[in-house]
Amino acid sequence: MSSIEQIRLDFPVLDQLVNGSPLVYFDNAATTQKPKAVLDALQHYYSLDNANIHRGIHSLAERATAAYELTRKKIQQFLHAESSDQIIFTSGTTGGINLVAQTYGRANFQAGDKILVSNLEHHSNIVPWQMIALERGAEVLVIPVSDVGELDMDAYCQILQENTVKLVAVNHVSNAIGTINPIKEMIELAHAHGAKILIDGAQSVAHLEVDVQEFDMDFFAFSAHKLFGPTGVGVLYGKRELLEAMPPYQGGGEMIKEVSFSGTTYNELPYKFEAGTPNIADVIAFSASFDYLESLDKGWVEKQENELLAYATEQLSQIDGLRIIGNAAKKIAVISFLIDGTHPQDIGVLLDKFGIAIRTGHHCAQPLMQRFEIPGTCRASFSFYNTKEEIDRLVTSLKRVKTMLL
Amino acid sequence: MASTINDTQEELIEEFGLFEDWADKYEYLIDLGKKLPGLSEDLKTDENVIKGCQSKVWLHAFMQDGKLIFQADSEAVIVKGLISMLIRVLSGHSPTEILKADLYFIDRIGMSQHLAQTRSNGLLSMVKQMKNYALAYSSQV
């Protein structure tokens, strides 16, 4: 049985005053907080094991290499991937998407090809495709979004039928409004029409089970820092035959087999895509996130998040003039909202004065804001360490903020 | 004699000194924002826009009797309040005076966080843009 008081103690950052009030951290979709185990792992690595990996023959290098590769193994298990050499370390979700765009995209997109993204995407799953589309003469098409914030699946099918779509790139979960997309169905449809598919898992990994084999994913990208791990580490999973056929991304050390001025041969997976000294310390510390998550009761975590979402939705809806943006039937614990007559930025500035951290703005999803004809939203995003009492504080403070602004 | 830029800054510091807590301070700021006349739609042009990450700010400037006049607007009322103070301090002075102005009042009234990069509210860009106008007009005079 996981007790919330106990769990909150695992996250040192939560125990502090901000502007004189106990911190309420509702910006988990931007980044999650780190359990003490992750902080300790960082400290441990730099205090005892710091060495460059894969090439040293001394003991420290061996320990660091083993720890680094152990994280890869844990990620393989977490994603249910076939093998750990299909787990490529990147700098983040953005890094993984760009890698696919610049290697798979450059090698495979021809003039006239279509790349299909959705209207729900984060800029990091739009712009890399626009860049490579421009370079290759391909075109980016868009799956529309309904008024409640769900993907229009009929339109998706129609676009796939009417075009030569080479690749579909969609998020598992919308960062701006929390919609859970039907990716299993989307993957099947993409494959049925001969398209590959990349799933941006940045917002799903902390909330949903991911099984890359069961879902038959071609590519899956996510960031460690949204899964209670350090910043600066990301993961790209790819199907073996795709990764092997892809040219290297960046050149440098580590990614080579042999280098001479007459020609260079490249290393095997995953090292082919990991040029240079990687973010060793943060990768190693990320390992502790998985151990920590395993120590939690999964059923409790799911129940806690669902209850927080239901309670917050109910409580926030009772505020006069508050409008929730995004009411998909399936959502993670994220609520985007607007209050009539106010600007999200003003709400965010004032809530901070009450010690409450939310995100305001367009959430790097300007096309979605344009779709809803709004300048941005206020977004409260929850994690299992949040409480109903914190939601009560949000509601009370919002009422006060509203009075101040109107 | 008309008050100087620093006279106005001192006035603002004194006004804000009266407030006991942050809420009073922000309520005053919000009030200033609401009272700022803002800009008519025809002046909210792309040329006048200063893009922050979160809220749009528009700045319009023109010369009148050797003095530089600023008018501005924003979608967000707290930013508008901050703008209103900048206008009160800088507008109506000569370009040379504006160029030389050291805007110490923002820090003294406890609002320097709004000039920080993270706020991305365009206020920092707004101050720069006001100085740019002053520079442009001072070379014309």
Coordinates of C-alpha atoms in Angstrom, one line a residue:
Chain A
M1 CA 0.0 0.0 0.0
S2 CA 1.5 3.3 -1.0
S3 CA 0.8 6.2 1.3
I4 CA 0.7 9.6 -0.2
E5 CA 2.5 11.2 2.7
Q6 CA 5.3 8.7 2.4
I7 CA 5.5 9.2 -1.4
R8 CA 5.7 12.9 -1.1
L9 CA 8.8 12.5 1.2
D10 CA 10.5 10.8 -1.7
F11 CA 10.5 14.0 -3.7
P12 CA 12.5 16.6 -1.8
V13 CA 11.6 19.5 -4.0
L14 CA 7.9 19.3 -3.0
D15 CA 8.7 20.3 0.6
Q16 CA 9.3 24.0 0.2
L17 CA 7.6 27.4 0.5
V18 CA 7.2 29.4 -2.7
N19 CA 6.3 33.1 -2.1
G20 CA 5.4 32.2 1.5
S21 CA 3.1 29.3 0.7
P22 CA 3.7 25.5 0.5
L23 CA 4.6 24.7 -3.1
V24 CA 1.8 23.2 -5.2
Y25 CA 3.4 21.7 -8.2
F26 CA 1.0 21.3 -11.1
D27 CA 3.4 21.5 -14.0
N28 CA 4.2 17.8 -14.3
A29 CA 3.5 17.8 -18.1
A30 CA 6.4 20.2 -18.5
T31 CA 8.7 18.2 -16.3
T32 CA 8.2 15.7 -13.4
Q33 CA 10.0 16.1 -10.1
K34 CA 12.7 13.7 -9.3
P35 CA 12.7 11.1 -6.5
K36 CA 15.6 11.2 -4.0
A37 CA 16.8 7.9 -5.5
V38 CA 17.6 9.7 -8.8
L39 CA 19.4 12.5 -7.0
D40 CA 21.4 10.0 -5.0
A41 CA 22.3 8.1 -8.1
L42 CA 23.7 11.3 -9.7
Q43 CA 25.7 12.1 -6.6
H44 CA 26.9 8.5 -6.4
Y45 CA 28.1 8.5 -10.0
Y46 CA 30.1 11.7 -9.8
S47 CA 31.4 10.9 -6.4
L48 CA 32.6 7.3 -7.1
D49 CA 32.3 6.1 -10.7
N50 CA 32.9 9.1 -13.0
A51 CA 34.7 7.9 -16.1
N52 CA 34.2 7.9 -19.9
I53 CA 32.4 4.8 -21.1
H54 CA 32.9 2.1 -23.6
R55 CA 36.6 2.7 -24.3
G56 CA 38.4 2.8 -20.9
I57 CA 39.9 -0.4 -19.6
H58 CA 40.2 0.7 -16.0
S59 CA 37.8 -0.1 -13.2
L60 CA 35.9 3.2 -13.1
A61 CA 35.3 3.0 -16.9
E62 CA 34.0 -0.5 -16.5
R63 CA 31.6 0.4 -13.7
A64 CA 30.3 3.5 -15.5
T65 CA 29.9 1.5 -18.7
A66 CA 28.0 -1.3 -16.9
A67 CA 25.7 1.2 -15.2
Y68 CA 25.1 3.1 -18.5
E69 CA 24.2 -0.1 -20.3
L70 CA 22.0 -1.3 -17.4
T71 CA 19.8 1.8 -18.0
R72 CA 19.4 0.7 -21.6
K73 CA 18.4 -2.7 -20.4
K74 CA 15.8 -1.3 -18.1
I75 CA 14.4 0.9 -20.8
Q76 CA 14.1 -2.2 -23.1
Q77 CA 12.1 -3.9 -20.4
F78 CA 10.0 -0.8 -19.7
L79 CA 9.1 -0.5 -23.4
H80 CA 8.9 -4.3 -23.9
A81 CA 11.3 -3.9 -26.8
E82 CA 12.8 -6.9 -28.6
S83 CA 16.4 -6.0 -27.8
S84 CA 18.4 -3.4 -25.9
D85 CA 20.3 -2.4 -29.1
Q86 CA 17.1 -0.9 -30.4
I87 CA 17.2 1.6 -27.6
I88 CA 19.1 4.7 -28.7
F89 CA 19.9 7.4 -26.2
T90 CA 19.2 10.9 -27.4
S91 CA 19.0 14.3 -25.8
G92 CA 15.2 14.1 -25.4
T93 CA 12.0 13.4 -27.4
T94 CA 12.9 16.3 -29.7
G95 CA 16.3 14.8 -30.3
G96 CA 14.7 11.4 -31.2
I97 CA 12.2 12.9 -33.6
N98 CA 14.9 15.0 -35.3
L99 CA 17.1 11.9 -35.6
V100 CA 14.3 10.0 -37.5
A101 CA 13.5 13.0 -39.6
Q102 CA 17.1 13.6 -40.6
T103 CA 18.1 10.0 -41.2
Y104 CA 15.0 7.9 -42.1
G105 CA 13.3 11.0 -43.6
R106 CA 16.3 12.1 -45.7
A107 CA 16.8 8.5 -47.0
N108 CA 13.2 7.7 -47.8
F109 CA 11.1 10.8 -48.5
Q110 CA 10.8 11.7 -52.2
A111 CA 9.2 14.6 -53.9
G112 CA 5.4 14.4 -53.6
D113 CA 5.5 12.1 -50.6
K114 CA 3.2 12.9 -47.7
I115 CA 4.1 13.1 -44.0
L116 CA 1.1 13.0 -41.8
V117 CA 1.0 14.8 -38.4
S118 CA -2.0 15.8 -36.3
N119 CA -3.4 19.1 -35.2
L120 CA -2.7 18.0 -31.6
E121 CA 1.1 17.9 -32.0
H122 CA 3.8 19.7 -30.0
H123 CA 6.0 21.9 -32.2
S124 CA 8.7 19.3 -31.8
N125 CA 6.6 16.8 -33.8
I126 CA 5.8 19.3 -36.5
V127 CA 8.8 21.4 -37.2
P128 CA 11.3 18.6 -37.8
W129 CA 8.9 17.2 -40.5
Q130 CA 8.4 20.6 -42.1
M131 CA 12.2 21.0 -42.3
I132 CA 12.8 17.6 -44.0
A133 CA 9.7 18.0 -46.1
L134 CA 11.0 21.3 -47.4
E135 CA 14.4 19.7 -48.2
R136 CA 13.0 16.6 -49.9
G137 CA 10.0 18.2 -51.7
A138 CA 7.6 16.3 -49.5
E139 CA 4.4 17.7 -48.0
V140 CA 3.1 17.7 -44.4
L141 CA -0.6 16.9 -44.1
V142 CA -2.6 17.3 -40.9
I143 CA -5.2 15.1 -39.1
P144 CA -7.9 17.4 -37.8
V145 CA -9.1 17.6 -34.2
S146 CA -12.7 17.7 -33.1
D147 CA -14.2 20.3 -30.7
V148 CA -13.7 18.1 -27.7
G149 CA -10.0 17.6 -28.7
E150 CA -10.1 14.2 -30.2
L151 CA -8.5 13.2 -33.5
D152 CA -10.9 12.9 -36.4
M153 CA -10.4 9.2 -37.2
D154 CA -12.6 9.3 -40.3
A155 CA -10.4 12.1 -41.7
Y156 CA -7.3 10.1 -40.8
C157 CA -8.6 7.1 -42.8
Q158 CA -9.5 9.3 -45.7
I159 CA -6.1 11.0 -45.8
L160 CA -4.4 7.6 -45.7
Q161 CA -6.6 6.3 -48.5
E162 CA -6.2 9.3 -50.8
N163 CA -2.5 9.9 -50.4
T164 CA 0.9 8.2 -50.5
V165 CA 1.7 8.8 -46.9
K166 CA 5.2 7.7 -46.1
L167 CA 5.2 8.4 -42.4
V168 CA 2.6 9.3 -39.7
A169 CA 3.9 11.2 -36.7
V170 CA 1.5 11.5 -33.8
N171 CA 1.7 11.9 -30.0
H172 CA 0.4 9.2 -27.8
V173 CA -1.0 11.9 -25.5
S174 CA -1.5 15.6 -26.2
N175 CA 0.7 17.8 -24.1
A176 CA -1.7 20.7 -24.3
I177 CA -5.0 19.1 -23.5
G178 CA -4.3 15.6 -22.3
T179 CA -6.1 13.6 -25.0
I180 CA -5.1 10.0 -25.2
N181 CA -4.9 9.1 -28.9
P182 CA -6.1 5.7 -30.2
I183 CA -2.5 4.8 -31.3
K184 CA -3.1 1.1 -31.6
E185 CA -5.8 1.7 -34.2
M186 CA -3.7 4.4 -35.8
I187 CA -0.7 2.2 -36.1
E188 CA -2.8 -0.6 -37.7
L189 CA -4.3 1.8 -40.2
A190 CA -0.9 3.4 -41.0
H191 CA 0.6 -0.1 -41.7
A192 CA -2.4 -1.2 -43.7
H193 CA -1.7 1.8 -46.0
G194 CA 2.0 1.1 -46.2
A195 CA 3.0 4.0 -44.0
K196 CA 5.5 3.9 -41.1
I197 CA 4.5 5.6 -37.9
L198 CA 6.4 7.4 -35.2
I199 CA 4.8 7.8 -31.8
D200 CA 5.8 10.8 -29.6
G201 CA 5.6 9.3 -26.1
A202 CA 6.7 12.4 -24.2
Q203 CA 3.4 12.8 -22.4
S204 CA 2.4 9.1 -22.1
V205 CA 5.3 7.4 -20.4
A206 CA 4.6 8.7 -17.0
H207 CA 0.9 7.7 -17.2
L208 CA 0.3 4.8 -19.6
E209 CA 1.7 1.3 -20.2
V210 CA 3.8 1.2 -23.4
D211 CA 4.4 -2.0 -25.3
V212 CA 6.2 -1.3 -28.5
Q213 CA 5.9 -4.9 -29.8
E214 CA 2.2 -5.4 -28.9
F215 CA 1.4 -2.0 -30.6
D216 CA 3.7 -2.8 -33.5
M217 CA 5.4 0.6 -33.3
D218 CA 8.0 1.6 -35.9
F219 CA 9.4 4.4 -33.8
F220 CA 8.7 5.6 -30.2
A221 CA 10.4 8.6 -28.6
F222 CA 10.3 9.9 -25.1
S223 CA 12.2 12.0 -22.5
A224 CA 13.6 10.9 -19.2
H225 CA 12.7 14.1 -17.4
K226 CA 9.0 13.5 -17.9
L227 CA 9.4 10.1 -16.3
F228 CA 10.9 11.3 -13.0
G229 CA 14.4 11.2 -14.4
P230 CA 17.1 13.8 -15.3
T231 CA 16.9 16.3 -18.1
G232 CA 19.0 15.9 -21.2
V233 CA 18.3 12.3 -21.7
G234 CA 15.9 10.9 -24.3
V235 CA 15.1 7.6 -25.8
L236 CA 14.4 6.5 -29.4
Y237 CA 13.1 3.0 -30.0
G238 CA 13.0 1.8 -33.5
K239 CA 12.3 -1.5 -35.3
R240 CA 15.6 -3.2 -36.0
E241 CA 15.3 -3.3 -39.8
L242 CA 14.4 0.4 -39.9
L243 CA 17.3 1.4 -37.6
E244 CA 19.8 -0.8 -39.5
A245 CA 18.8 0.7 -42.9
M246 CA 19.0 4.2 -41.6
P247 CA 22.2 6.2 -42.2
P248 CA 24.1 7.5 -39.2
Y249 CA 22.9 10.9 -37.8
Q250 CA 26.0 12.6 -36.4
G251 CA 29.6 11.7 -37.1
G252 CA 32.2 11.4 -34.4
G253 CA 33.7 9.0 -31.9
E254 CA 31.8 6.0 -30.7
M255 CA 29.6 5.7 -33.8
I256 CA 32.5 4.3 -36.0
K257 CA 33.9 0.9 -36.6
E258 CA 37.0 2.0 -38.5
V259 CA 38.1 5.4 -39.7
S260 CA 40.6 6.1 -42.4
F261 CA 40.9 8.9 -45.0
S262 CA 40.0 6.5 -47.7
G263 CA 36.7 5.7 -45.9
T264 CA 35.0 5.0 -42.6
T265 CA 32.8 2.2 -41.5
Y266 CA 30.1 2.6 -38.9
N267 CA 29.5 0.9 -35.6
E268 CA 26.5 -1.4 -34.9
L269 CA 23.3 -0.5 -33.3
P270 CA 22.8 1.4 -31.1
Y271 CA 26.2 3.1 -31.2
K272 CA 25.8 4.0 -34.8
F273 CA 23.5 6.8 -33.6
E274 CA 25.4 7.7 -30.4
A275 CA 28.3 9.9 -31.6
G276 CA 30.5 11.5 -29.0
T277 CA 30.5 11.2 -25.2
P278 CA 26.9 10.9 -24.2
N279 CA 25.2 12.2 -21.1
I280 CA 26.6 9.4 -18.9
A281 CA 25.6 10.7 -15.5
D282 CA 22.0 11.4 -16.3
V283 CA 21.5 8.2 -18.2
I284 CA 22.9 6.3 -15.2
A285 CA 20.7 8.2 -12.8
F286 CA 17.7 7.5 -15.0
S287 CA 18.0 3.9 -14.0
A288 CA 16.9 4.8 -10.5
S289 CA 13.6 6.2 -11.9
F290 CA 12.6 2.7 -13.1
D291 CA 13.6 1.2 -9.7
Y292 CA 11.5 3.8 -8.0
L293 CA 8.5 3.3 -10.3
E294 CA 8.7 -0.4 -9.7
S295 CA 8.6 0.1 -5.9
L296 CA 5.2 1.8 -6.4
D297 CA 1.9 0.0 -6.5
K298 CA 0.9 0.5 -10.2
G299 CA -2.8 0.1 -9.4
W300 CA -2.6 2.8 -6.7
V301 CA -0.8 5.2 -9.1
E302 CA -3.4 4.8 -11.8
K303 CA -6.2 5.2 -9.3
Q304 CA -4.6 8.3 -7.7
E305 CA -4.2 10.0 -11.1
N306 CA -7.7 9.2 -12.2
E307 CA -9.1 10.5 -9.0
L308 CA -7.1 13.7 -9.2
L309 CA -8.4 14.2 -12.8
A310 CA -12.0 13.6 -11.9
Y311 CA -11.9 15.7 -8.7
A312 CA -10.1 18.6 -10.4
T313 CA -12.5 18.5 -13.4
E314 CA -15.5 18.6 -11.0
Q315 CA -14.1 21.3 -8.8
L316 CA -12.8 23.6 -11.5
S317 CA -16.0 23.3 -13.5
Q318 CA -17.8 24.9 -10.5
I319 CA -15.9 28.2 -11.0
D320 CA -18.0 30.6 -12.8
G321 CA -16.7 31.5 -16.2
L322 CA -14.1 28.7 -16.3
R323 CA -14.0 26.8 -19.5
I324 CA -12.1 23.5 -19.9
I325 CA -10.3 23.2 -23.2
G326 CA -10.1 19.6 -24.3
N327 CA -12.8 17.2 -23.0
A328 CA -11.8 14.0 -24.7
A329 CA -13.4 10.8 -23.4
K330 CA -9.9 9.4 -22.7
K331 CA -7.5 11.8 -21.0
I332 CA -4.5 11.7 -18.7
A333 CA -4.5 13.9 -15.6
V334 CA -4.1 17.2 -17.4
I335 CA -6.6 20.1 -17.4
S336 CA -6.3 23.1 -19.8
F337 CA -8.7 25.9 -19.0
L338 CA -9.5 29.5 -19.6
I339 CA -11.5 32.0 -17.4
D340 CA -13.7 34.4 -19.3
G341 CA -12.4 37.9 -19.4
T342 CA -8.9 37.0 -18.2
H343 CA -5.6 36.2 -20.0
P344 CA -3.9 33.0 -19.0
Q345 CA -0.6 34.8 -18.3
D346 CA -2.2 36.9 -15.6
I347 CA -3.7 33.8 -14.0
G348 CA -0.2 32.1 -14.0
V349 CA 1.6 35.2 -12.5
L350 CA -0.9 35.5 -9.7
L351 CA -1.2 31.7 -8.9
D352 CA 2.6 31.7 -8.6
K353 CA 2.2 34.3 -5.8
F354 CA 0.0 31.8 -4.0
G355 CA 2.8 29.2 -4.4
I356 CA 1.0 27.3 -7.2
A357 CA 3.0 26.3 -10.3
I358 CA 0.9 25.8 -13.5
R359 CA 1.8 26.4 -17.1
T360 CA 0.3 29.1 -19.2
G361 CA 0.7 29.9 -22.8
H362 CA 0.4 28.0 -26.1
H363 CA 2.3 24.9 -24.7
C364 CA 4.4 24.8 -27.9
A365 CA 1.2 23.8 -29.7
Q366 CA 0.3 26.9 -31.6
P367 CA -1.6 25.1 -34.4
L368 CA -3.9 23.6 -31.7
M369 CA -4.5 27.0 -30.2
Q370 CA -5.3 28.4 -33.6
R371 CA -7.7 25.5 -34.1
F372 CA -9.6 26.5 -30.9
E373 CA -9.1 30.2 -31.7
I374 CA -7.6 31.0 -28.3
P375 CA -4.3 32.7 -27.4
G376 CA -3.3 29.9 -25.0
T377 CA -4.5 28.2 -21.9
C378 CA -3.8 27.7 -18.3
R379 CA -2.7 24.1 -17.8
A380 CA -2.7 22.2 -14.5
S381 CA -1.0 18.8 -14.9
F382 CA -1.0 16.3 -12.1
S383 CA 1.2 13.4 -11.0
F384 CA 0.6 10.7 -8.4
Y385 CA 2.3 12.8 -5.7
N386 CA -0.3 15.5 -5.9
T387 CA -3.3 15.6 -3.6
K388 CA -6.9 16.7 -3.5
E389 CA -5.9 19.2 -0.9
E390 CA -3.6 20.8 -3.4
I391 CA -6.5 20.9 -5.9
D392 CA -8.6 22.6 -3.3
R393 CA -5.9 25.2 -2.9
L394 CA -5.9 25.7 -6.7
V395 CA -9.6 26.3 -6.7
T396 CA -9.6 28.7 -3.7
S397 CA -6.7 30.6 -5.2
L398 CA -8.3 30.7 -8.7
K399 CA -11.4 32.3 -7.2
R400 CA -9.3 34.9 -5.5
V401 CA -7.3 35.6 -8.6
K402 CA -10.5 35.9 -10.6
T403 CA -11.8 38.6 -8.2
M404 CA -8.5 40.4 -8.5
L405 CA -8.5 40.4 -12.3
L406 CA -12.2 41.1 -12.9
Chain B
M1 CA 9.2 72.8 -14.0
A2 CA 8.2 69.4 -15.5
S3 CA 9.2 66.4 -13.5
T4 CA 12.2 64.4 -14.6
I5 CA 12.3 60.7 -15.3
N6 CA 13.9 60.1 -11.9
D7 CA 11.2 62.2 -10.2
T8 CA 8.5 59.9 -11.6
Q9 CA 10.5 56.8 -10.6
E10 CA 10.7 58.1 -7.0
E11 CA 7.0 58.8 -7.0
L12 CA 6.3 55.2 -8.0
I13 CA 8.6 53.8 -5.4
E14 CA 6.8 55.9 -2.8
E15 CA 3.4 54.7 -4.0
F16 CA 4.4 51.1 -3.9
G17 CA 6.0 51.6 -0.5
L18 CA 2.4 52.0 0.9
F19 CA 1.5 48.5 0.1
E20 CA 1.9 45.9 2.8
D21 CA 1.5 42.7 0.9
W22 CA 1.9 41.4 -2.7
A23 CA -1.8 41.2 -3.2
D24 CA -2.3 44.9 -2.7
K25 CA 0.6 45.6 -5.0
Y26 CA -0.8 43.5 -7.7
E27 CA -4.3 44.8 -7.3
Y28 CA -2.8 48.3 -7.8
L29 CA -0.9 47.1 -10.9
I30 CA -4.0 45.5 -12.3
D31 CA -5.9 48.7 -11.7
L32 CA -3.1 50.6 -13.6
G33 CA -3.4 48.1 -16.4
K34 CA -7.2 48.6 -16.6
K35 CA -6.9 52.4 -16.7
L36 CA -4.3 52.5 -19.4
P37 CA -6.1 53.7 -22.5
G38 CA -4.4 51.2 -24.7
L39 CA -4.3 51.4 -28.5
S40 CA -6.9 51.7 -31.1
E41 CA -7.2 48.6 -33.4
D42 CA -5.6 50.4 -36.3
L43 CA -2.4 50.9 -34.2
K44 CA -2.2 47.2 -33.2
T45 CA -0.3 46.5 -36.4
D46 CA 2.4 43.8 -37.0
E47 CA 4.9 46.7 -37.1
N48 CA 4.0 47.8 -33.6
V49 CA 3.9 44.3 -32.0
I50 CA 6.5 43.1 -29.6
K51 CA 6.1 39.4 -29.3
G52 CA 6.5 37.8 -26.0
C53 CA 6.0 34.1 -25.6
Q54 CA 2.7 34.4 -23.8
S55 CA 1.1 37.7 -24.4
K56 CA 1.2 40.2 -27.2
V57 CA 2.4 43.8 -26.5
W58 CA 2.0 46.6 -28.9
L59 CA 4.1 49.8 -28.8
H60 CA 3.4 53.0 -30.7
A61 CA 5.8 56.0 -30.6
F62 CA 5.8 59.4 -32.1
M63 CA 7.5 62.8 -31.6
Q64 CA 5.6 65.8 -30.4
D65 CA 7.4 69.2 -29.7
G66 CA 10.8 67.5 -29.3
K67 CA 9.4 64.9 -26.9
L68 CA 9.0 61.3 -27.5
I69 CA 5.5 60.0 -26.8
F70 CA 4.7 56.3 -26.1
Q71 CA 1.4 54.5 -26.3
A72 CA 1.1 50.8 -25.7
D73 CA -1.3 47.9 -25.1
S74 CA -1.2 44.3 -24.1
E75 CA -3.6 41.3 -24.0
A76 CA -2.5 40.6 -20.4
V77 CA -3.6 43.1 -17.7
I78 CA -0.6 42.7 -15.4
V79 CA 1.8 43.4 -18.3
K80 CA -0.4 46.3 -19.2
G81 CA 0.0 47.6 -15.6
L82 CA 3.8 47.4 -15.9
I83 CA 3.6 49.1 -19.3
S84 CA 1.5 51.8 -17.8
M85 CA 4.3 52.6 -15.3
L86 CA 7.0 52.5 -18.1
I87 CA 4.9 55.0 -20.1
R88 CA 4.4 57.2 -17.0
V89 CA 8.2 57.3 -16.4
L90 CA 9.5 57.6 -20.0
S91 CA 6.8 59.1 -22.2
G92 CA 7.0 62.9 -22.8
H93 CA 10.8 63.2 -22.4
S94 CA 13.4 63.9 -25.0
P95 CA 15.0 61.0 -26.8
T96 CA 18.3 61.8 -25.1
E97 CA 16.8 61.7 -21.6
I98 CA 15.1 58.4 -22.4
L99 CA 18.3 56.9 -23.8
K100 CA 20.1 57.9 -20.6
A101 CA 17.4 56.7 -18.3
D102 CA 18.3 54.0 -15.7
L103 CA 15.0 52.3 -14.9
Y104 CA 15.8 51.5 -11.3
F105 CA 12.2 51.7 -10.1
I106 CA 11.3 48.3 -11.4
D107 CA 13.7 46.6 -9.0
R108 CA 12.9 48.9 -6.2
I109 CA 9.1 48.2 -6.3
G110 CA 9.8 44.5 -6.4
M111 CA 8.8 43.8 -10.0
S112 CA 12.2 42.9 -11.4
Q113 CA 11.1 39.3 -11.9
H114 CA 8.9 40.5 -14.7
L115 CA 12.0 41.6 -16.6
A116 CA 13.5 38.1 -16.3
Q117 CA 13.8 36.0 -19.4
T118 CA 11.5 33.3 -18.1
R119 CA 8.5 35.6 -18.0
S120 CA 8.8 35.9 -21.7
N121 CA 6.1 38.6 -21.5
G122 CA 7.7 41.0 -23.8
L123 CA 8.4 43.5 -21.1
L124 CA 12.2 43.3 -21.5
S125 CA 11.8 43.6 -25.3
M126 CA 9.4 46.6 -24.7
V127 CA 12.1 48.5 -22.7
K128 CA 14.6 47.7 -25.4
Q129 CA 12.2 48.9 -28.1
M130 CA 11.5 52.1 -26.2
K131 CA 15.2 52.8 -26.1
N132 CA 15.5 51.9 -29.8
Y133 CA 12.9 54.5 -30.6
A134 CA 14.7 57.0 -28.5
L135 CA 18.0 56.2 -30.3
A136 CA 16.3 56.5 -33.7
Y137 CA 14.7 59.9 -32.9
S138 CA 17.8 61.3 -31.2
S139 CA 19.8 60.9 -34.3
Q140 CA 17.1 62.7 -36.3
V141 CA 17.0 65.7 -33.9

